[in-house]
Amino acid sequence: MKQLFQLLRFTRPYTPRLILSVLLMAIVGACHGLVAILAEPVFDRVLDPDADSAPVPLYEIPFADSQLYLNDLLPEGIEDIWALVAAGVIGVFLVKGACNYLGGYLVNYVGLAAVRDLRNEVYGVVLNQSPAFFQKTHTGRLISSLVNDIEKVQVAMSHILADLLRQGFALVALLWVLIQTDWKLAAVSLTVLPFVGWPTTRIGRRIQKTTRSAQDHLARLTQILQETISGNRIVKAFGMERFEMGRFHEVAQSVFRDSLRYVRQQAIATPLIEMFGAVTIVCLLTYARGQILAEQMTPGRFTTFVIALLMLYQPVKRLAGIYNIFQQALGAAQRILEYRRHPHDVREAPQAVEMPPFCEAISFSDISFRYPESSESALRNVSFTVRRGEVLALAGPSGAGKSTLMNLLPRFFDPSSGEIRIDGQDLRALRLRSLRDQIAIVTQETFLFDDTVFRNIAYGRPDVSREAVAEAAGAAIAADFIEALPEGYETHLGERGHRLSGGQRQRITIARALLKNAPILILDEATSHLDSESEMLVQRALANLMKGRTVIVSAHRLSTIRSADKILVLDGGAIVDLGAHEELLDRCTLYRRLSKLQSAGQVTG
Ligand code: ADP
């Protein structure tokens, strides 16, 4: 229920349309009732030669002591009863059709628009979550939920909502007609009806079960086919033909049995329903005959009653089906709405300020960090300072905490304790956007979008000029290969840039970082998977990127480490030493060991 109201909140901007559609659907429902009511004058007046020409009463108007006459609904001058009834029938269907069309359109509009807003909002919420959220959440499940769950809600909010209104009002109108016509008969019929309907729903459920079983067996057949055809040699080599044949026959027999059961169930359903129908009609007729003979009822009235009863079948059936779909949709809605409730791990303070251009230093003081679901700290009491223009290299074995440390600076995560300051300002006091604007990140995983080279380099800079992109590509040693692509900068890279080699992809991401031209650079260096020529090109591109910037680099190459201003040696999340290459070689055993490994060509981290 709560979810339903939360969902309905999304329809609020469209309230006038919703109200109008409810009104229109109410008219459609009333028309259903009128169709049944019109049977009465047809049988009692039009088809009865002795009928008088008094006004044709349609219905007593509830809560008012007057009658509604068909004559009132028609223009002056039409007196002939048949003309009246004929015009009434056509008029009712005309109004019903028009209202159904417009009401259905409007209610679908409201549902679809509300789901569009919901989808946009949820995407915004998910996109703004911190990396910790994406780590915790299973990607497949997240995407499936964002696509399938929203689809379910969409169906419920559009088609089903329309049907609910349409059938709901029809149900009310038809019940009204039944009770007005003969309330005693209505009470009896409505009590008996569920007992009549029950066996048919049972058969329906069994048919569904059989269908599912048949599908399972068919899938199994396909699987055996696929296995034994593609694994044909293995089957032969092990002499398993007879065994596989037997397996196949067995499943084929199950398919046969399911199909026969389906035929039986299908074949019994119709006669059963018809039989129940016949019994009901006979009972009704027996009662009506007595009433008509006693002049308590006219044949026309009785016909109206039967028609209304038969017409009731459709709304009841539809509404019963709708309940299931709504149940599913509410489950889906719950999953979706949960994302909206998910707290943001990294929040922007309400009074956050724009970060002024970086000019002095970045300082980490007494930083500790533990991943949410981990029991061990990934960083322990880490303190250091990087001045503007310096290159700080992080060295340490794999798992030492280098990536974690780099993730704290753009606030992908917030430290568990301690403070990170840029030019004396705590990161948490800065606008996230302005902080991240001043940081460029190049990671080991090169991520390219399924778009053109140009837009991949200019990602996040929609108004940048072609020259600027070309210049960045040049500095990233990427201009040559890009120009050799079939459409140059306009070449589509395909999914994740699969058309390019690893080194080329990396140079595109370097060009992207160059174009961003942020004063602070976070670099996760890893070139282990590149051949030496690509490695040299990437190396040159990186040197261009680092020029004039403040860099924190998770270093894997001795050359990078050597040229750094300072080296921070980490182990198990704690600082082991901090200094320049030569000093560390002298005094730090871990560093000596790491350098030895690196100069032997092995890559750490
Ligand atoms: P490095 O970059 O030096 O190889 P990391 O910063 O990736 O080291 O990892 C530091 C420690 O944190 C390791 O013990 C690692 O297992 C742990 N760790 C890294 N990422 C996560 C995570 N998402 N959740 C839990 N623990 C993590």
XYZ file of C-alpha atoms in Angstrom, residues 35 235 307:
3
model
C -26.393 -1.189 -22.897
C 29.341 -39.096 -27.912
C -27.399 -9.348 -20.288
